[in-house]
Coordinates of N, CA and C in Angstrom, one line a residue:
M1 N 74.3 134.5 160.7 CA 74.0 133.3 161.4 C 74.0 133.5 162.9
N2 N 73.1 132.9 163.6 CA 73.0 133.1 165.0 C 74.2 132.5 165.7
I3 N 74.8 133.2 166.7 CA 76.0 132.8 167.3 C 75.8 131.5 168.1
Y4 N 74.6 131.2 168.6 CA 74.4 130.1 169.3 C 74.4 128.8 168.4
V5 N 73.8 129.0 167.2 CA 73.8 127.9 166.2 C 75.2 127.6 165.9
K6 N 76.0 128.6 165.7 CA 77.4 128.3 165.4 C 78.2 127.6 166.5
K7 N 77.9 127.9 167.7 CA 78.5 127.2 168.8 C 78.0 125.7 168.9
Y8 N 76.8 125.5 168.6 CA 76.3 124.0 168.6 C 76.9 123.3 167.4
E9 N 77.1 124.0 166.3 CA 77.8 123.3 165.2 C 79.2 122.9 165.6
E10 N 79.9 123.8 166.3 CA 81.2 123.5 166.8 C 81.2 122.4 167.9
A11 N 80.1 122.4 168.7 CA 80.0 121.3 169.7 C 79.8 120.0 169.0
D12 N 79.0 119.9 167.9 CA 78.8 118.7 167.3 C 80.1 118.2 166.8
S13 N 80.9 119.0 166.2 CA 82.2 118.7 165.7 C 83.1 118.1 166.8
V14 N 83.1 118.8 167.9 CA 84.0 118.5 169.0 C 83.6 117.1 169.6
Y15 N 82.3 116.9 169.7 CA 81.8 115.6 170.2 C 82.1 114.5 169.3
N16 N 82.0 114.8 168.0 CA 82.4 113.8 167.0 C 83.9 113.4 167.1
R17 N 84.7 114.4 167.2 CA 86.2 114.1 167.4 C 86.4 113.4 168.7
A18 N 85.7 113.7 169.7 CA 85.9 113.1 171.0 C 85.6 111.7 171.0
A19 N 84.5 111.3 170.4 CA 84.1 109.9 170.2 C 85.1 109.1 169.4
N20 N 85.5 109.7 168.3 CA 86.5 109.0 167.4 C 87.9 108.9 168.2
H21 N 88.3 109.9 168.9 CA 89.6 109.9 169.6 C 89.5 108.8 170.8
Y22 N 88.4 108.8 171.4 CA 88.2 107.9 172.5 C 88.2 106.5 172.1
L23 N 87.5 106.2 170.9 CA 87.5 104.8 170.4 C 88.9 104.4 169.9
N24 N 89.5 105.3 169.1 CA 90.8 105.0 168.6 C 91.9 104.8 169.7
Q25 N 91.8 105.6 170.8 CA 92.8 105.5 171.9 C 92.6 104.2 172.6
N26 N 91.4 103.8 172.8 CA 91.2 102.4 173.4 C 91.5 101.3 172.6
I27 N 91.4 101.4 171.3 CA 91.8 100.3 170.4 C 93.3 100.2 170.4
E28 N 94.0 101.3 170.4 CA 95.4 101.3 170.3 C 96.0 100.7 171.6
K29 N 95.3 101.0 172.7 CA 95.9 100.5 174.0 C 95.3 99.2 174.3
K30 N 94.4 98.7 173.5 CA 93.7 97.4 173.7 C 93.0 97.3 175.0
E31 N 92.4 98.5 175.3 CA 91.6 98.5 176.5 C 90.1 98.4 176.2
I32 N 89.3 98.0 177.2 CA 87.9 97.9 177.0 C 87.3 99.4 177.0
V33 N 86.4 99.6 176.1 CA 85.8 100.9 176.0 C 84.8 101.0 177.1
D34 N 84.8 102.2 177.7 CA 83.8 102.5 178.8 C 82.6 103.0 178.1
D35 N 81.6 102.1 178.1 CA 80.3 102.4 177.4 C 79.6 103.7 177.9
E36 N 79.7 103.8 179.2 CA 78.9 105.0 179.9 C 79.5 106.3 179.3
M37 N 80.9 106.3 179.2 CA 81.5 107.6 178.7 C 81.1 107.8 177.3
L38 N 81.2 106.8 176.4 CA 80.8 107.0 175.1 C 79.3 107.2 174.9
A39 N 78.5 106.7 175.7 CA 77.1 107.0 175.7 C 76.8 108.5 175.9
K40 N 77.6 109.0 176.9 CA 77.4 110.4 177.2 C 77.9 111.3 176.0
I41 N 78.9 110.9 175.4 CA 79.4 111.6 174.3 C 78.4 111.7 173.1
Y42 N 77.8 110.5 172.8 CA 76.8 110.5 171.8 C 75.5 111.2 172.1
H43 N 75.1 111.1 173.5 CA 73.9 111.8 173.9 C 74.1 113.3 173.7
N44 N 75.2 113.9 174.1 CA 75.5 115.3 174.0 C 75.6 115.7 172.6
K45 N 76.2 114.8 171.8 CA 76.3 115.1 170.3 C 74.9 115.2 169.7
G46 N 73.9 114.3 170.1 CA 72.6 114.4 169.7 C 71.9 115.7 170.1
N47 N 72.2 116.0 171.4 CA 71.6 117.4 171.9 C 72.1 118.5 171.0
A48 N 73.4 118.5 170.7 CA 74.0 119.7 169.9 C 73.4 119.7 168.5
N49 N 73.1 118.5 167.9 CA 72.4 118.5 166.6 C 71.0 119.0 166.7
M50 N 70.3 118.6 167.8 CA 68.9 119.1 167.9 C 68.8 120.6 168.1
K51 N 69.8 121.1 168.8 CA 69.8 122.6 169.1 C 70.0 123.4 167.8
Q52 N 70.5 122.7 166.7 CA 70.6 123.4 165.4 C 69.4 123.3 164.6
T53 N 68.3 122.8 165.0 CA 67.1 122.7 164.3 C 66.2 123.8 164.6
M54 N 65.2 124.1 163.8 CA 64.2 125.1 164.1 C 63.3 124.7 165.2
P55 N 62.7 125.6 165.9 CA 61.8 125.3 167.0 C 60.6 124.4 166.5
I56 N 60.2 123.5 167.3 CA 59.1 122.7 167.0 C 57.8 123.5 166.8
D57 N 57.6 124.6 167.5 CA 56.5 125.4 167.2 C 56.4 126.0 165.7
S58 N 57.6 126.3 165.2 CA 57.6 126.8 163.8 C 57.3 125.6 162.9
V59 N 57.8 124.4 163.2 CA 57.6 123.3 162.3 C 56.1 122.9 162.3
L60 N 55.5 123.0 163.5 CA 54.0 122.7 163.5 C 53.2 123.7 162.8
M61 N 53.7 125.0 162.9 CA 53.0 126.1 162.1 C 53.1 125.9 160.7
F62 N 54.3 125.5 160.2 CA 54.5 125.2 158.8 C 53.7 124.0 158.3
K63 N 53.6 123.1 159.2 CA 52.8 121.8 158.9 C 51.3 122.2 158.7
E64 N 50.8 123.0 159.6 CA 49.4 123.5 159.6 C 49.2 124.3 158.3
M65 N 50.2 125.1 158.0 CA 50.1 125.9 156.8 C 50.0 125.1 155.5
M66 N 50.8 124.0 155.5 CA 50.9 123.1 154.4 C 49.5 122.4 154.2
E67 N 49.0 121.9 155.4 CA 47.7 121.2 155.3 C 46.5 122.1 154.9
S68 N 46.6 123.3 155.3 CA 45.4 124.2 155.0 C 45.5 125.0 153.6
A69 N 46.7 124.8 153.0 CA 46.9 125.4 151.7 C 46.0 124.7 150.6
Q70 N 45.6 125.4 149.6 CA 44.8 124.8 148.5 C 45.7 123.9 147.7
E71 N 45.1 122.9 147.1 CA 45.9 121.9 146.4 C 46.7 122.6 145.3
G72 N 47.9 122.3 145.2 CA 48.8 122.9 144.1 C 49.3 124.3 144.5
E73 N 48.8 124.8 145.6 CA 49.3 126.2 146.1 C 50.3 126.0 147.1
Q74 N 51.3 126.8 147.1 CA 52.3 126.7 148.2 C 52.6 128.2 148.8
P75 N 52.2 128.3 150.0 CA 52.4 129.7 150.6 C 53.9 130.1 150.5
A76 N 54.1 131.4 150.3 CA 55.4 132.0 150.1 C 56.3 131.7 151.3
E77 N 55.7 131.7 152.5 CA 56.5 131.5 153.7 C 57.1 130.1 153.7
L78 N 56.4 129.1 153.1 CA 56.9 127.8 153.1 C 58.1 127.7 152.1
K79 N 57.9 128.4 151.0 CA 59.0 128.4 150.0 C 60.3 129.0 150.6
E80 N 60.1 130.0 151.3 CA 61.2 130.7 152.0 C 61.9 129.8 153.1
A81 N 61.0 129.1 153.7 CA 61.5 128.2 154.8 C 62.1 126.9 154.4
Y82 N 61.9 126.5 153.2 CA 62.4 125.2 152.7 C 63.9 124.9 153.0
P83 N 64.8 125.8 152.8 CA 66.2 125.5 153.2 C 66.4 125.1 154.6
T84 N 65.7 126.0 155.4 CA 65.8 125.8 156.9 C 65.2 124.5 157.4
L85 N 64.1 124.2 156.8 CA 63.4 122.9 157.0 C 64.3 121.8 156.6
A86 N 64.8 121.8 155.5 CA 65.6 120.7 155.0 C 66.9 120.5 155.8
K87 N 67.5 121.6 156.2 CA 68.6 121.5 157.2 C 68.2 121.0 158.5
S88 N 67.1 121.4 159.0 CA 66.6 120.9 160.3 C 66.3 119.4 160.2
W89 N 65.7 119.0 159.1 CA 65.5 117.6 158.9 C 66.7 116.8 159.0
G90 N 67.8 117.3 158.3 CA 69.1 116.5 158.3 C 69.7 116.5 159.7
K91 N 69.6 117.6 160.5 CA 70.2 117.6 161.8 C 69.4 116.7 162.7
A92 N 68.0 116.6 162.5 CA 67.2 115.7 163.3 C 67.6 114.2 163.0
Q93 N 67.8 113.9 161.7 CA 68.3 112.5 161.4 C 69.6 112.2 162.0
Q94 N 70.6 113.2 162.1 CA 71.8 113.0 162.7 C 71.7 112.8 164.2
S95 N 70.8 113.6 164.8 CA 70.6 113.4 166.3 C 69.9 112.0 166.6
I96 N 69.1 111.6 165.8 CA 68.4 110.3 166.0 C 69.5 109.2 166.0
E97 N 70.5 109.3 165.1 CA 71.5 108.3 165.0 C 72.4 108.4 166.2
D98 N 72.7 109.6 166.7 CA 73.5 109.9 167.9 C 72.9 109.3 169.1
Y99 N 71.5 109.5 169.3 CA 70.8 109.0 170.4 C 70.7 107.5 170.3
K100 N 70.6 106.8 169.1 CA 70.6 105.5 169.1 C 72.0 104.8 169.4
N101 N 73.1 105.5 169.0 CA 74.4 105.1 169.4 C 74.7 105.1 170.9
S102 N 74.1 106.1 171.5 CA 74.1 106.3 172.9 C 73.4 105.2 173.6
L103 N 72.2 104.9 173.1 CA 71.5 103.8 173.7 C 72.1 102.3 173.5
R104 N 72.9 102.3 172.4 CA 73.6 101.0 172.2 C 74.5 100.8 173.3
R105 N 75.1 101.9 173.8 CA 76.1 101.8 174.8 C 75.5 101.8 176.3
A106 N 74.4 102.5 176.4 CA 73.8 102.6 177.8 C 72.2 102.4 177.5
P107 N 71.8 101.2 177.3 CA 70.3 101.0 177.0 C 69.4 101.4 178.1
S108 N 69.8 101.5 179.3 CA 68.8 101.9 180.4 C 68.7 103.4 180.6
N109 N 69.3 104.2 179.8 CA 69.3 105.6 180.0 C 68.0 106.2 179.5
D110 N 67.0 106.5 180.4 CA 65.7 107.0 180.0 C 65.8 108.5 179.5
S111 N 66.7 109.3 179.8 CA 66.9 110.6 179.3 C 67.1 110.5 177.8
T112 N 68.0 109.6 177.4 CA 68.4 109.5 176.0 C 67.2 108.9 175.2
R113 N 66.5 107.9 175.9 CA 65.3 107.3 175.2 C 64.2 108.4 175.0
F114 N 64.0 109.3 176.0 CA 63.1 110.4 175.8 C 63.5 111.3 174.7
N115 N 64.8 111.7 174.6 CA 65.3 112.6 173.6 C 65.2 112.0 172.3
L116 N 65.4 110.7 172.1 CA 65.3 109.9 170.9 C 63.8 110.1 170.4
A117 N 62.9 109.8 171.3 CA 61.4 109.9 170.9 C 61.1 111.3 170.4
L118 N 61.5 112.3 171.1 CA 61.3 113.6 170.6 C 61.9 113.9 169.3
A119 N 63.1 113.5 169.1 CA 63.8 113.7 167.8 C 63.1 113.0 166.7
Q120 N 62.6 111.7 167.0 CA 61.9 111.0 166.0 C 60.6 111.7 165.5
D121 N 59.8 112.2 166.5 CA 58.6 112.9 166.3 C 58.9 114.1 165.5
Y122 N 59.9 114.9 165.9 CA 60.3 116.1 165.2 C 60.6 115.8 163.7
E123 N 61.5 114.8 163.5 CA 61.9 114.4 162.1 C 60.7 114.0 161.4
K124 N 59.8 113.3 161.9 CA 58.6 112.9 161.2 C 57.7 114.0 160.7
N125 N 57.5 115.1 161.6 CA 56.8 116.2 161.2 C 57.5 117.0 160.1
I126 N 58.8 117.1 160.1 CA 59.4 117.8 159.0 C 59.4 117.0 157.8
R127 N 59.6 115.7 157.9 CA 59.5 114.8 156.7 C 58.2 115.0 156.0
E128 N 57.1 115.0 156.7 CA 55.8 115.1 156.1 C 55.6 116.5 155.4
I129 N 56.2 117.5 155.9 CA 56.1 118.8 155.3 C 56.9 118.8 153.9
L130 N 58.1 118.2 154.1 CA 59.0 118.2 152.9 C 58.5 117.3 151.8
Q131 N 57.9 116.2 152.2 CA 57.4 115.3 151.1 C 56.2 115.9 150.4
N132 N 55.5 116.8 151.0 CA 54.3 117.4 150.3 C 54.6 118.8 149.6
M133 N 55.9 119.0 149.6 CA 56.3 120.4 149.2 C 57.5 120.2 148.2
P134 N 57.3 120.6 146.9 CA 58.5 120.5 146.0 C 59.5 121.6 146.4
P135 N 60.8 121.2 146.2 CA 61.8 122.3 146.6 C 61.8 123.4 145.5
P136 N 62.0 124.6 146.0 CA 62.0 125.7 145.0 C 63.2 125.5 144.1
Q137 N 63.0 125.8 142.8 CA 63.9 125.5 141.7 C 65.3 126.0 142.0
N138 N 65.4 127.2 142.4 CA 66.7 127.9 142.7 C 67.4 127.2 143.9
Q139 N 66.6 126.6 144.8 CA 67.1 126.0 146.0 C 67.3 124.5 145.9
Q140 N 66.8 123.9 144.8 CA 67.0 122.5 144.6 C 68.5 122.2 144.5
N141 N 69.3 123.0 143.8 CA 70.7 122.7 143.7 C 71.4 122.9 145.1
Q142 N 70.9 123.9 145.9 CA 71.4 124.0 147.3 C 71.1 122.8 148.1
Q143 N 69.9 122.2 147.9 CA 69.5 121.1 148.7 C 70.4 119.9 148.3
N144 N 70.6 119.7 147.0 CA 71.5 118.6 146.5 C 72.9 118.7 147.1
Q145 N 73.4 120.0 147.1 CA 74.7 120.2 147.7 C 74.7 119.8 149.3
Q146 N 73.7 120.3 149.9 CA 73.5 120.0 151.4 C 73.4 118.5 151.7
N147 N 72.6 117.7 150.8 CA 72.6 116.3 150.9 C 73.9 115.7 150.8
Q148 N 74.6 116.1 149.7 CA 76.0 115.6 149.6 C 76.9 115.9 150.8
Q149 N 76.8 117.1 151.3 CA 77.6 117.4 152.5 C 77.2 116.6 153.7
D150 N 75.9 116.4 153.9 CA 75.4 115.6 155.0 C 76.0 114.1 154.9
K151 N 75.9 113.6 153.6 CA 76.4 112.2 153.4 C 77.9 112.1 153.8
K152 N 78.6 113.2 153.3 CA 80.0 113.2 153.6 C 80.3 113.3 155.1
D153 N 79.6 114.1 155.8 CA 79.7 114.2 157.3 C 79.5 112.9 157.9
Q154 N 78.4 112.2 157.4 CA 78.1 110.9 158.1 C 79.2 109.8 157.8
Q155 N 79.7 109.9 156.6 CA 80.8 109.0 156.3 C 82.1 109.3 157.1
D156 N 82.3 110.6 157.4 CA 83.5 111.0 158.3 C 83.3 110.4 159.6
Q157 N 82.0 110.3 160.1 CA 81.8 109.8 161.4 C 82.2 108.4 161.5

């Protein structure tokens, strides 16, 4: 695993804990939550999730490959990339939620709005690839496990 991806996974976890700690601390003290601070936490969490996705150039290359393939035919490169595409799709969905949470706290932040639009476009491209591509049989179980883990992570948030 790439050391940078590992660091971004850690960053996502740290930002998640920071948001939860910040909210809990303010609830206990019965203080008003500083929306700007929380917006920054969610914005950075979204950035950390997007850094864990595959580059958009690769996604567009796979999308083009999918569109140019004969009907019923699936290039070997796509089969091999399925787990990475699926993981990137999940991370893109998480980043979209993070950016939305940030905008709920600071609706006038154009940087977050821009990142949200990019993440939504990215997620749409990957979704189109995955919808037109059946998961490889041996990787379908891995995908189910990944989906369960992603749901558990979202519930923990």
